Amino acid sequence: MVYCKIVGVEMKRYWRLAIGCWLLAILQLLMVTNADAQLKKKFIALKKNAKFATVLNGTNQYWVKTSPSVALGTSNFTLIVKAKTSYTGGVQGVVSSGGNSAGTAGFTLQARGDLANKNVHCLIADGSKIIQAVSPDGFVDGKFHTVVVTVNRASGASAITYLDGVAGATASDATETGNVNSAQNLEVGRRSTASLYFNGMIGEVMLVKDWIPTAAEIMQMNISIKRPASGTVVFWYDWKDKGIDKSGNGNNLTNTNGAAVIGY
């Protein structure tokens, strides 16, 4: 009789201990599952916010779209580029589709590390006239910068090149009234009408038609580039999918000579 009571007590203790262990195991499993979920959320957030850039050797690497859909006509437009370089050996093409001379309609953004001001220039041509908007000093210093070029066609052509939100001098010509419709390839990392390659890294690139950003929007671009609420995005490259055009217009780029894409 005493033996049975002792066994009964021990069995109760055993089951209490077993249930306690099971509950502890379930709690630990829930904690691990929750931790995994939190890590997954953090990973997705990091991936979403990650920045990418194409690395170019300045010799033969660039990205190209033949016969691009870049008809700007006489509309206002804005070009946005994040890039860095420390090359001081000469002119470097950053983004271009024509525009290197008055007779070649289109636009060209080029770095001028060969000049004392180490700035970046944007040339806009309508096939007979050309203007050149120059950024403030200091683009060629080995650091990432945000370049924004606004082109107002309300009266001829008027352009401003901003460097990290700071405006350069306004370039204008009231007689430049023709269409800025390039027949040249769209190239990132080279000037489309000459073998002037970019030596450095180019991050996001976006061209928007029928939109001139406000001063606040230009400053925001130093942090992140987003699709504007108005205007039409002509092309947009963030390099997460290499040279795929995020605008939906099919201006996908082809990698020439093995330009790398890395996170930064």
Coordinates of C-alpha atoms in Angstrom, one line a residue, residues 77-241:
F77 CA 12.8 66.8 -69.1
T78 CA 15.0 65.9 -66.1
L79 CA 18.0 63.6 -66.1
I80 CA 19.1 62.1 -62.7
V81 CA 22.4 60.2 -62.2
K82 CA 24.3 58.9 -59.2
A83 CA 28.0 58.3 -60.0
K84 CA 31.6 58.6 -58.8
T85 CA 35.0 58.9 -60.4
S86 CA 38.5 60.1 -59.6
Y87 CA 39.7 59.9 -63.2
T88 CA 41.4 63.2 -64.3
G89 CA 42.8 62.1 -67.7
G90 CA 40.1 63.6 -69.9
V91 CA 36.4 63.7 -70.9
Q92 CA 34.3 60.8 -69.7
G93 CA 30.8 60.0 -71.1
V94 CA 28.4 59.3 -68.2
V95 CA 25.0 59.0 -70.0
S96 CA 24.4 60.0 -73.6
S97 CA 22.2 59.7 -76.6
G98 CA 23.5 62.2 -79.2
G99 CA 23.9 65.8 -78.2
N100 CA 27.6 66.1 -78.4
S101 CA 27.4 68.8 -81.2
A102 CA 24.7 71.3 -82.4
G103 CA 24.0 69.1 -85.4
T104 CA 23.4 65.9 -83.4
A105 CA 20.1 66.1 -81.6
G106 CA 20.0 64.6 -78.1
F107 CA 21.8 64.9 -74.8
T108 CA 25.2 64.0 -73.3
L109 CA 26.2 64.1 -69.7
Q110 CA 30.0 64.0 -69.3
A111 CA 32.6 64.3 -66.5
R112 CA 35.4 66.8 -67.0
G113 CA 38.2 65.6 -64.7
D114 CA 40.7 67.2 -67.0
L115 CA 39.5 70.7 -66.0
A116 CA 40.5 72.5 -62.9
N117 CA 36.9 72.6 -61.6
K118 CA 36.5 68.8 -61.9
N119 CA 32.8 69.2 -62.7
V120 CA 30.2 67.6 -64.9
H121 CA 28.6 69.1 -68.0
C122 CA 25.4 68.4 -69.8
L123 CA 25.0 69.2 -73.5
I124 CA 21.5 69.5 -75.0
A125 CA 21.1 69.8 -78.8
D126 CA 18.1 70.1 -81.1
G127 CA 20.0 69.4 -84.4
S128 CA 21.0 73.1 -85.1
K129 CA 21.6 74.7 -81.7
I130 CA 23.3 73.4 -78.5
I131 CA 23.6 74.5 -74.9
Q132 CA 25.9 73.3 -72.1
A133 CA 24.9 73.3 -68.5
V134 CA 27.8 73.0 -66.1
S135 CA 27.6 71.7 -62.5
P136 CA 29.3 73.3 -59.5
D137 CA 32.9 72.2 -58.8
G138 CA 34.0 68.9 -57.3
F139 CA 32.3 66.0 -59.1
V140 CA 35.6 64.2 -59.8
D141 CA 36.8 63.3 -56.3
G142 CA 36.2 59.6 -55.9
K143 CA 32.9 60.0 -54.0
F144 CA 29.4 59.3 -55.0
H145 CA 27.4 62.4 -56.1
T146 CA 23.9 63.0 -57.3
V147 CA 23.7 64.9 -60.5
V148 CA 20.3 66.3 -61.6
V149 CA 19.9 68.1 -64.9
T150 CA 16.7 70.1 -65.5
V151 CA 15.8 71.2 -69.0
N152 CA 13.0 73.7 -69.5
R153 CA 11.7 74.1 -73.1
A154 CA 9.1 76.8 -72.4
S155 CA 11.1 79.3 -74.3
G156 CA 13.8 77.8 -76.4
A157 CA 16.1 75.7 -74.1
S158 CA 17.2 76.5 -70.5
A159 CA 19.1 74.0 -68.4
I160 CA 20.6 73.7 -65.0
T161 CA 23.0 71.0 -63.7
Y162 CA 22.8 70.4 -60.0
L163 CA 25.5 68.6 -57.9
D164 CA 24.2 67.2 -54.7
G165 CA 21.4 69.7 -54.7
V166 CA 23.5 72.8 -55.5
A167 CA 22.7 74.5 -58.8
G168 CA 25.3 75.4 -61.4
A169 CA 24.9 78.4 -63.7
T170 CA 21.8 78.4 -66.0
A171 CA 22.6 77.7 -69.7
S172 CA 20.0 79.0 -72.1
D173 CA 19.3 79.8 -75.8
A174 CA 15.9 81.1 -76.7
T175 CA 16.5 80.1 -80.4
E176 CA 17.0 76.4 -79.6
T177 CA 13.4 75.4 -80.3
G178 CA 13.8 72.2 -82.3
N179 CA 13.1 68.6 -81.1
V180 CA 15.6 66.8 -78.9
N181 CA 15.0 63.5 -80.6
S182 CA 18.2 61.5 -80.8
A183 CA 18.9 59.0 -83.6
Q184 CA 22.0 57.8 -81.7
N185 CA 22.3 54.8 -79.3
L186 CA 21.6 55.3 -75.6
E187 CA 24.8 54.6 -73.7
V188 CA 25.6 54.5 -70.0
G189 CA 29.4 54.7 -69.3
R190 CA 30.4 56.1 -72.7
R191 CA 29.6 59.1 -75.0
S192 CA 27.5 57.7 -77.8
T193 CA 29.2 59.7 -80.5
A194 CA 32.8 59.1 -79.4
S195 CA 34.9 56.5 -77.6
L196 CA 35.0 58.4 -74.3
Y197 CA 34.5 55.8 -71.6
F198 CA 33.7 56.3 -67.9
N199 CA 36.2 55.2 -65.3
G200 CA 34.4 54.7 -62.0
M201 CA 30.9 53.6 -60.8
I202 CA 27.5 54.7 -62.0
G203 CA 24.5 54.1 -59.7
E204 CA 20.9 54.9 -60.5
V205 CA 20.0 56.6 -63.8
M206 CA 16.6 58.1 -64.6
L207 CA 15.2 60.3 -67.4
V208 CA 11.8 61.8 -66.9
K209 CA 9.8 63.7 -69.6
D210 CA 7.4 66.5 -68.8
W211 CA 8.7 67.1 -65.3
I212 CA 10.9 69.7 -63.6
P213 CA 11.5 68.8 -59.9
T214 CA 11.1 71.3 -57.1
A215 CA 14.1 72.3 -54.9
A216 CA 12.8 69.9 -52.2
E217 CA 12.5 67.1 -54.7
I218 CA 16.1 67.7 -55.9
M219 CA 17.4 67.5 -52.3
Q220 CA 15.5 64.3 -51.7
M221 CA 17.3 62.7 -54.6
N222 CA 20.5 62.8 -52.6
I223 CA 18.9 60.2 -50.3
S224 CA 16.9 58.1 -52.8
I225 CA 15.5 58.3 -56.3
K226 CA 11.8 57.6 -56.7
R227 CA 9.3 57.6 -59.5
P228 CA 7.8 61.1 -59.6
A229 CA 4.1 61.7 -59.1
S230 CA 3.9 63.5 -62.5
G231 CA 5.7 63.2 -65.8
T232 CA 6.7 60.1 -67.8
V233 CA 9.7 58.1 -66.9
V234 CA 11.6 57.4 -70.2
F235 CA 14.2 55.0 -68.7
W236 CA 15.3 54.0 -65.2
Y237 CA 18.2 51.8 -64.2
D238 CA 18.9 50.8 -60.6
W239 CA 21.1 47.8 -61.5
K240 CA 19.3 45.4 -59.2
D241 CA 18.3 43.5 -62.4

